[in-house]
PDB file of C-alpha atoms and ligand atoms in Angstrom:
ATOM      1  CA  UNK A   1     -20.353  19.065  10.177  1.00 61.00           C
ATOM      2  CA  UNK A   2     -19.400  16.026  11.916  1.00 64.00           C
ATOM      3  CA  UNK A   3     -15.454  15.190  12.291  1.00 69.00           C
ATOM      4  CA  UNK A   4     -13.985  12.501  10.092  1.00 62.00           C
ATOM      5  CA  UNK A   5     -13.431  10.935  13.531  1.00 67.00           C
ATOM      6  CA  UNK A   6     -16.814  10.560  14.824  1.00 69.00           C
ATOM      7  CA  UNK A   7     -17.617   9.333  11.866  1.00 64.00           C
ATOM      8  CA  UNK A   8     -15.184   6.352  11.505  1.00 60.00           C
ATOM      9  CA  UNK A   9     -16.124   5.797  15.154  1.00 63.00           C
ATOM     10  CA  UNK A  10     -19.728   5.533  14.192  1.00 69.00           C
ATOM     11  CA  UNK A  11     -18.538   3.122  11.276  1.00 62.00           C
ATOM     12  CA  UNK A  12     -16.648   0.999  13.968  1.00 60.00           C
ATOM     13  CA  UNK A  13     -19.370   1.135  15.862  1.00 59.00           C
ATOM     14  CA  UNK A  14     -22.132  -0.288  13.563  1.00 59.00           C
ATOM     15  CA  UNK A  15     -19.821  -3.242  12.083  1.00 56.00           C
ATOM     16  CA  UNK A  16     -19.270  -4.233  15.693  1.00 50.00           C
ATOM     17  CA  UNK A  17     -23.042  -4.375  16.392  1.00 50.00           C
ATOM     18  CA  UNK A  18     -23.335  -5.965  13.560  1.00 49.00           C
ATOM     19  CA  UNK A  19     -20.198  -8.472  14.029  1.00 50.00           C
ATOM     20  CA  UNK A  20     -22.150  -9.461  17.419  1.00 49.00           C
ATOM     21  CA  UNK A  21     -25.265  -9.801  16.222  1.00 47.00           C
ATOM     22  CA  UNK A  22     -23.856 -12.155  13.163  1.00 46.00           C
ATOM     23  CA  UNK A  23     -22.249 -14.139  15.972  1.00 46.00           C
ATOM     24  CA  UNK A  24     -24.831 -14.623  18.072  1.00 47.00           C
ATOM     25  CA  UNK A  25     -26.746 -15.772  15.335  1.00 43.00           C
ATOM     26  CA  UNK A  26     -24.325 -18.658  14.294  1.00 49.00           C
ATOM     27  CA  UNK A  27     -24.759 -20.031  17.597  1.00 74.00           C
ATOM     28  CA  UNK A  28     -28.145 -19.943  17.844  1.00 89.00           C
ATOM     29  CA  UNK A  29     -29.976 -22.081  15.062  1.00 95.00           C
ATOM     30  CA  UNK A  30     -33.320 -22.837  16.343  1.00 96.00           C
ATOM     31  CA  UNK A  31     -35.666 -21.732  13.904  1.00 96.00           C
ATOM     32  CA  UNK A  32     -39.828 -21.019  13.889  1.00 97.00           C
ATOM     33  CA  UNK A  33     -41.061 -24.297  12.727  1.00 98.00           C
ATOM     34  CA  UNK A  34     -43.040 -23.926   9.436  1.00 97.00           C
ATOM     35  CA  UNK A  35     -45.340 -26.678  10.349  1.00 97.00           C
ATOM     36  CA  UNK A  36     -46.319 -25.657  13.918  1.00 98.00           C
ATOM     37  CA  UNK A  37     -49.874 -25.963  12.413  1.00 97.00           C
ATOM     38  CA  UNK A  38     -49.734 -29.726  12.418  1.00 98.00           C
ATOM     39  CA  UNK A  39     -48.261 -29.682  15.755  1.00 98.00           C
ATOM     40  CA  UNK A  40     -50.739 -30.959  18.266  1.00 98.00           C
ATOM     41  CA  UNK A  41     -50.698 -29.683  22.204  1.00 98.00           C
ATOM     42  CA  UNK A  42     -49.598 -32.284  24.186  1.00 98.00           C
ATOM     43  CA  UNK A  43     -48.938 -30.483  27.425  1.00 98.00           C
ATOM     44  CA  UNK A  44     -51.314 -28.055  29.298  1.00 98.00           C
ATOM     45  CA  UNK A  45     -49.323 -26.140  32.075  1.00 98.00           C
ATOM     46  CA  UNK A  46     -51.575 -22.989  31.676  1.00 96.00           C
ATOM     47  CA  UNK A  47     -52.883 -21.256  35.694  1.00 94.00           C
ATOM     48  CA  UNK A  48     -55.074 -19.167  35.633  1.00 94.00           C
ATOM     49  CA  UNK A  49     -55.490 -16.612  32.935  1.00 94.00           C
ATOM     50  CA  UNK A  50     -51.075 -17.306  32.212  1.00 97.00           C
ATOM     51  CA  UNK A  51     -49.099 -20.208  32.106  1.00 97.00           C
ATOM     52  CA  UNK A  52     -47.958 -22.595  28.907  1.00 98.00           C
ATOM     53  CA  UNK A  53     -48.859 -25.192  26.089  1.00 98.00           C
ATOM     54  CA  UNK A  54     -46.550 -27.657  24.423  1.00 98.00           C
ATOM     55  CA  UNK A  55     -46.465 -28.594  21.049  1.00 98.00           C
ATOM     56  CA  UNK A  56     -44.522 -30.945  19.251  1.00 98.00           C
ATOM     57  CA  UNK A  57     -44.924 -33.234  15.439  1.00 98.00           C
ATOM     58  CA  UNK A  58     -47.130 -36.356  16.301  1.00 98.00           C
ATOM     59  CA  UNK A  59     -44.004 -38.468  14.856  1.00 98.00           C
ATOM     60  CA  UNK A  60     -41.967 -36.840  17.860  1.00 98.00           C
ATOM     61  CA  UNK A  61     -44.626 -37.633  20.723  1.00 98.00           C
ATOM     62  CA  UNK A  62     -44.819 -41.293  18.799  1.00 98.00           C
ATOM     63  CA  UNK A  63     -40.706 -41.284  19.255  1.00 98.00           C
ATOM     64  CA  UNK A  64     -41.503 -40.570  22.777  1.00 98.00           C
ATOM     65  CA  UNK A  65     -43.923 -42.787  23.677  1.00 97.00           C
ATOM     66  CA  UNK A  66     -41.963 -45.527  21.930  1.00 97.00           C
ATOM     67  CA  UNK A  67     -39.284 -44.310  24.698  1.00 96.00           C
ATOM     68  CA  UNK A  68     -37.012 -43.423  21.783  1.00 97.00           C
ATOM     69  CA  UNK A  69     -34.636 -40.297  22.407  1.00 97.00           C
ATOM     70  CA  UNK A  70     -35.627 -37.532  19.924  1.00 98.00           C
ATOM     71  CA  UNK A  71     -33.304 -36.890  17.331  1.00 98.00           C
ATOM     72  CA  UNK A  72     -31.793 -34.241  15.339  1.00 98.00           C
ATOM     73  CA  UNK A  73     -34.688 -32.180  13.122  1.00 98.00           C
ATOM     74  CA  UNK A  74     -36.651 -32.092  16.650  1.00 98.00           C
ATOM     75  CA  UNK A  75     -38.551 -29.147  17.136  1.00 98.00           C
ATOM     76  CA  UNK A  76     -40.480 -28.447  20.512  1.00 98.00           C
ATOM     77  CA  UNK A  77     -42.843 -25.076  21.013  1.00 98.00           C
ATOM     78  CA  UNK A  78     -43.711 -23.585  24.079  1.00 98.00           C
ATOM     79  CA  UNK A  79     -47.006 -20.734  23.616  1.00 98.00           C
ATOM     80  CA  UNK A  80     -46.766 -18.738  26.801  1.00 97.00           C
ATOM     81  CA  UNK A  81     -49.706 -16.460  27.431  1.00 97.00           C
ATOM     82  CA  UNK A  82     -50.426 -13.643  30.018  1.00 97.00           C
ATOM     83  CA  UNK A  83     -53.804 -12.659  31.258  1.00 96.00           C
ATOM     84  CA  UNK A  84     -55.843 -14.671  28.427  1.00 95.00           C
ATOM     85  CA  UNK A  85     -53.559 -13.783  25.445  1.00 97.00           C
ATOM     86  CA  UNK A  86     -50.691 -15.130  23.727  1.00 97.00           C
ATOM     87  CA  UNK A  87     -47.775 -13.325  23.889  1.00 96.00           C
ATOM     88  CA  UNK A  88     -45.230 -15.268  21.869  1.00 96.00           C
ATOM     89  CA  UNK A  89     -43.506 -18.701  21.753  1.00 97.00           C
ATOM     90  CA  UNK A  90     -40.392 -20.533  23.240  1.00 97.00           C
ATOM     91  CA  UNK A  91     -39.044 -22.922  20.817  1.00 97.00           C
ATOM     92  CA  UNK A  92     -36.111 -25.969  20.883  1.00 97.00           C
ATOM     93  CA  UNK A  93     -34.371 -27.463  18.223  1.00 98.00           C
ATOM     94  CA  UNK A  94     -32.047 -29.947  17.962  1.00 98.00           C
ATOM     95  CA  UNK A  95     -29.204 -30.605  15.341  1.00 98.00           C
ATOM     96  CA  UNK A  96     -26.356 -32.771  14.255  1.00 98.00           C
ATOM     97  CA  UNK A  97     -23.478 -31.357  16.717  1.00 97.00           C
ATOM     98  CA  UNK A  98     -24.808 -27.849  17.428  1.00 97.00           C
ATOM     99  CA  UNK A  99     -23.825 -28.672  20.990  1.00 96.00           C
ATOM    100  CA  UNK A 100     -20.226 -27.696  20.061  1.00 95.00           C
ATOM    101  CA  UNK A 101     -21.150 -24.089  18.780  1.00 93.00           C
ATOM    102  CA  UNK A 102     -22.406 -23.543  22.518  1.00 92.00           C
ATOM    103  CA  UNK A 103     -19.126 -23.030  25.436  1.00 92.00           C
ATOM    104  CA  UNK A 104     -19.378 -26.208  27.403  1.00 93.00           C
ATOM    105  CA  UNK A 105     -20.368 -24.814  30.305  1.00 93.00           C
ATOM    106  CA  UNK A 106     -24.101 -23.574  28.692  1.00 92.00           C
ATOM    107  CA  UNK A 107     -24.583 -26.512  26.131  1.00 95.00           C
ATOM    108  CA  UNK A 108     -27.652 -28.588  26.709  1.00 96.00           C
ATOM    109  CA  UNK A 109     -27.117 -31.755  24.742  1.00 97.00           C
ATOM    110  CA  UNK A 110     -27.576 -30.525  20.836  1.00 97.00           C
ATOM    111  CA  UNK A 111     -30.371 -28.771  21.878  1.00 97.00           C
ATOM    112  CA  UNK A 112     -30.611 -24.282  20.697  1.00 96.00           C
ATOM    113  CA  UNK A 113     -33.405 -22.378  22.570  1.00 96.00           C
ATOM    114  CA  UNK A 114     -34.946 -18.992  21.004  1.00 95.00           C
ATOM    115  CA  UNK A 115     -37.845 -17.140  21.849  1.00 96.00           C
ATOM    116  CA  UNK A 116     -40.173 -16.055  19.013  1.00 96.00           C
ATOM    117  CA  UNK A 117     -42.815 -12.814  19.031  1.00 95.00           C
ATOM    118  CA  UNK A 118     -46.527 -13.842  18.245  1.00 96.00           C
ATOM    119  CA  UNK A 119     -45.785 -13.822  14.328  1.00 95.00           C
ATOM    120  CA  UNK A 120     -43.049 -16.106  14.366  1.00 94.00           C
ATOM    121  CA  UNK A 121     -40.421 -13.605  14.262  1.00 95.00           C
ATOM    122  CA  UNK A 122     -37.008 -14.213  16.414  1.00 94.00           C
ATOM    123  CA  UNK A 123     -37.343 -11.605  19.735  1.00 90.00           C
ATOM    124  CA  UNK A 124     -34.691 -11.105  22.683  1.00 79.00           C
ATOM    125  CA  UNK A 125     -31.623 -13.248  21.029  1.00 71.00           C
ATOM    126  CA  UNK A 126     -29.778 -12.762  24.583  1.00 72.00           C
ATOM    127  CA  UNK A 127     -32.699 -14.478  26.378  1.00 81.00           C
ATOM    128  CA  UNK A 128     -31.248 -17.909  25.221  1.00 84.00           C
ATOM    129  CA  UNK A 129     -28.655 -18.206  27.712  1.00 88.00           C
ATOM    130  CA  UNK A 130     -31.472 -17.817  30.701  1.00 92.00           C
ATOM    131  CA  UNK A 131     -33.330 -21.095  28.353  1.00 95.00           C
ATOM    132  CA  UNK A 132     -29.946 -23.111  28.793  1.00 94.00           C
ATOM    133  CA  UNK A 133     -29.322 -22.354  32.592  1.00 95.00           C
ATOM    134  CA  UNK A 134     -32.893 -23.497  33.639  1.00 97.00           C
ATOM    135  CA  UNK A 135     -33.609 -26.118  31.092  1.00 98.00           C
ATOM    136  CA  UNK A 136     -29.385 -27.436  32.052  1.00 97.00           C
ATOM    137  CA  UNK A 137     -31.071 -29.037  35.076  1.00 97.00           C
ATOM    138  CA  UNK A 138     -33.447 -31.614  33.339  1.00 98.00           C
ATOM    139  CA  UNK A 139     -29.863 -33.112  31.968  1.00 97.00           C
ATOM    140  CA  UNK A 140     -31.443 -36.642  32.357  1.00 96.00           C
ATOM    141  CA  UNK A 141     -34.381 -36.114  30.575  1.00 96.00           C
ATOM    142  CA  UNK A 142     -32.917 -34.950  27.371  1.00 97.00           C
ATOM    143  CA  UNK A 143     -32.863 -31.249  28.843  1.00 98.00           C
ATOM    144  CA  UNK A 144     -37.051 -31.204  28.694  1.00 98.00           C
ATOM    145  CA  UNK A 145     -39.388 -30.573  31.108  1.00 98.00           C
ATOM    146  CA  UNK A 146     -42.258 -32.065  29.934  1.00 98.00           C
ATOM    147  CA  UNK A 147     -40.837 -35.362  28.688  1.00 97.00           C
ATOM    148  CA  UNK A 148     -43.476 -37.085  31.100  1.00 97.00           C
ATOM    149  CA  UNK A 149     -46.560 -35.433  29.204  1.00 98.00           C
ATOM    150  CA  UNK A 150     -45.255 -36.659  26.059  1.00 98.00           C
ATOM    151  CA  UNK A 151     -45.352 -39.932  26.872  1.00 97.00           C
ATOM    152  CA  UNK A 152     -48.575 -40.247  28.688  1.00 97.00           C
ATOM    153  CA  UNK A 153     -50.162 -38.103  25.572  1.00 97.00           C
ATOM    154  CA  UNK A 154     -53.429 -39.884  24.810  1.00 94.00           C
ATOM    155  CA  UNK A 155     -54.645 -38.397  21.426  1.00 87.00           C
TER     156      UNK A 155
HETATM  157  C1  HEC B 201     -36.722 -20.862  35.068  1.00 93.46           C
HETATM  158  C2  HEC B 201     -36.710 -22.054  34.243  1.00 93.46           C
HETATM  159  C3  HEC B 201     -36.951 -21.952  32.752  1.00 93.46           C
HETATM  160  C4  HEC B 201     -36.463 -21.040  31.852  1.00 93.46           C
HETATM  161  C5  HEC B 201     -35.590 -19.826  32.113  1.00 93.46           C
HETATM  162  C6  HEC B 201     -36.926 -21.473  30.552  1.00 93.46           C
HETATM  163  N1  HEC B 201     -37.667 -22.603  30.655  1.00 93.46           N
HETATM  164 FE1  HEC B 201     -38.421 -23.691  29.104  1.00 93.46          FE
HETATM  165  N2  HEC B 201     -39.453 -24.821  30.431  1.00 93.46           N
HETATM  166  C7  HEC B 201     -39.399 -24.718  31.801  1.00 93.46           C
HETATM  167  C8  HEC B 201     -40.421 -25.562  32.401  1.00 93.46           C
HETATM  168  C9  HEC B 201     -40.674 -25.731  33.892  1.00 93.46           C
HETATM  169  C10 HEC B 201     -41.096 -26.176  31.336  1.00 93.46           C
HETATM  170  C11 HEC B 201     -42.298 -27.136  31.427  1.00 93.46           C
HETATM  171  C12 HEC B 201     -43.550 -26.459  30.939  1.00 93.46           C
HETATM  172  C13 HEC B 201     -44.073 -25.387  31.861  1.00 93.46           C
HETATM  173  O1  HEC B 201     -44.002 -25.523  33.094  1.00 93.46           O
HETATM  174  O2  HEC B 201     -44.568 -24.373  31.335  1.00 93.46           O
HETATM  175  C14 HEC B 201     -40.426 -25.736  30.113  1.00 93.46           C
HETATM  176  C15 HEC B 201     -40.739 -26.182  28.842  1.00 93.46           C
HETATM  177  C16 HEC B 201     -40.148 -25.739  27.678  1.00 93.46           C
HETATM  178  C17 HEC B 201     -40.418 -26.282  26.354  1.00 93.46           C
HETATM  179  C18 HEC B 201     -41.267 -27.499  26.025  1.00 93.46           C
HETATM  180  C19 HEC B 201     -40.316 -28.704  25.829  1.00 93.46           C
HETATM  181  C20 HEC B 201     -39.597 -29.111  27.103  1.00 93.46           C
HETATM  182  O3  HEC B 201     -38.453 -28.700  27.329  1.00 93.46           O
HETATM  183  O4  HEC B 201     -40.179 -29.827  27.901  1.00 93.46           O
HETATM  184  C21 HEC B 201     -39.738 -25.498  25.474  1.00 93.46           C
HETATM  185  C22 HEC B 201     -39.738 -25.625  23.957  1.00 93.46           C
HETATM  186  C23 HEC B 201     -39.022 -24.502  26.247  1.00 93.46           C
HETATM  187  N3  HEC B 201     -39.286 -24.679  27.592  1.00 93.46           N
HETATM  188  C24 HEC B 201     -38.213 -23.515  25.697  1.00 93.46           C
HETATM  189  C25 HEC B 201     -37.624 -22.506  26.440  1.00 93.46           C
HETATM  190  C26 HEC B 201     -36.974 -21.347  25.854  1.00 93.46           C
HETATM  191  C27 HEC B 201     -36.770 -21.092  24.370  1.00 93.46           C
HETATM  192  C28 HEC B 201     -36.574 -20.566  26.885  1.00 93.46           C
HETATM  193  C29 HEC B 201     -35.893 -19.213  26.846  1.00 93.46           C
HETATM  194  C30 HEC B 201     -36.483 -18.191  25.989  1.00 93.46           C
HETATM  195  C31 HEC B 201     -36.946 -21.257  28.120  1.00 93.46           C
HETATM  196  N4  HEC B 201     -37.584 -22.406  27.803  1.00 93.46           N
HETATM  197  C32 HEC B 201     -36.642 -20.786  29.386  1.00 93.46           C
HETATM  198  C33 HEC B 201     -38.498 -23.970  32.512  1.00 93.46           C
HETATM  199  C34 HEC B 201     -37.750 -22.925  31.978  1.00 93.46           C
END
């Protein structure tokens, strides 16, 4: 029989995991985008059998190009694939202030960074912070790395 004290410390312990995992999720919003299908591939930074391709909305590489910043509602996917496959996507969103749900010291612009498996589904929440550090130097370029490809995207 377990004691009525492991018990209530199994309790705690689940609402705590469960307290984290509800606040990590408020300050990450970025979701799948439901119309990655009308995306179109803008950037090719694949090597080899690994490496990347961007994505983004035709109306966001047209904001680009127009040398527009991209506003809130922006959604940018990365597909990263290892040894010929496709092993899941990077994806940034932007929205209306969710710069100040992220500590000061992380926040890239309005920008929220998650990493998605290959069906879409949210995988590694912790990972974000590692998106923010790297992506923090590209400050002058809206936090993106491959602002130049947008803009010299030839359809
Ligand atoms: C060590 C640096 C580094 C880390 C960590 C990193 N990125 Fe990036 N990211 C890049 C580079 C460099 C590119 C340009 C494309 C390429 O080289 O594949 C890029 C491109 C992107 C793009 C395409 C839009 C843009 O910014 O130009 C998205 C979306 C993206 N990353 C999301 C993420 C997410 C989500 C994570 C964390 C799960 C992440 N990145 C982690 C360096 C990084």
């Amino acid at each position: 029989m377990p004691s009525f004290r492991s018990v209530l410390l199994a309790l705690l312990g689940a609402a705590l995991l469960l307290a984290s995992g509800l606040a990590s999720a408020a300050a990450n919003r970025a979701t799948f985008p439901k119309d990655f299908k009308q995306m179109v591939m803008y950037g090719d930074y694949r090597r080899g059998s690994g490496g990347e391709l961007a994505y983004a909305l035709r109306e966001t590489i047209d904001i680009a190009k127009a040398g527009q910043p991209l506003p809130p509602g922006t959604r940018l996917v990365l597909e990263i694939y290892d040894a010929g496959a496709l092993t899941g996507y990077f994806v940034m969103e932007k929205g209306v202030d969710w710069g100040l749900e992220v500590e000061e010291e992380k926040r890239t612009g309005d920008w929220h960074f998650q990493q998605f498996d290959t069906n879409g589904q949210v995988n590694r929440t912790s990972i974000a912070e590692r998106c923010e550090a790297c992506h923090q130097g590209q400050e002058s370029n809206d936090f993106m790395f491959t602002r130049d490809r947008m803009e010299a995207y030839l359809p």
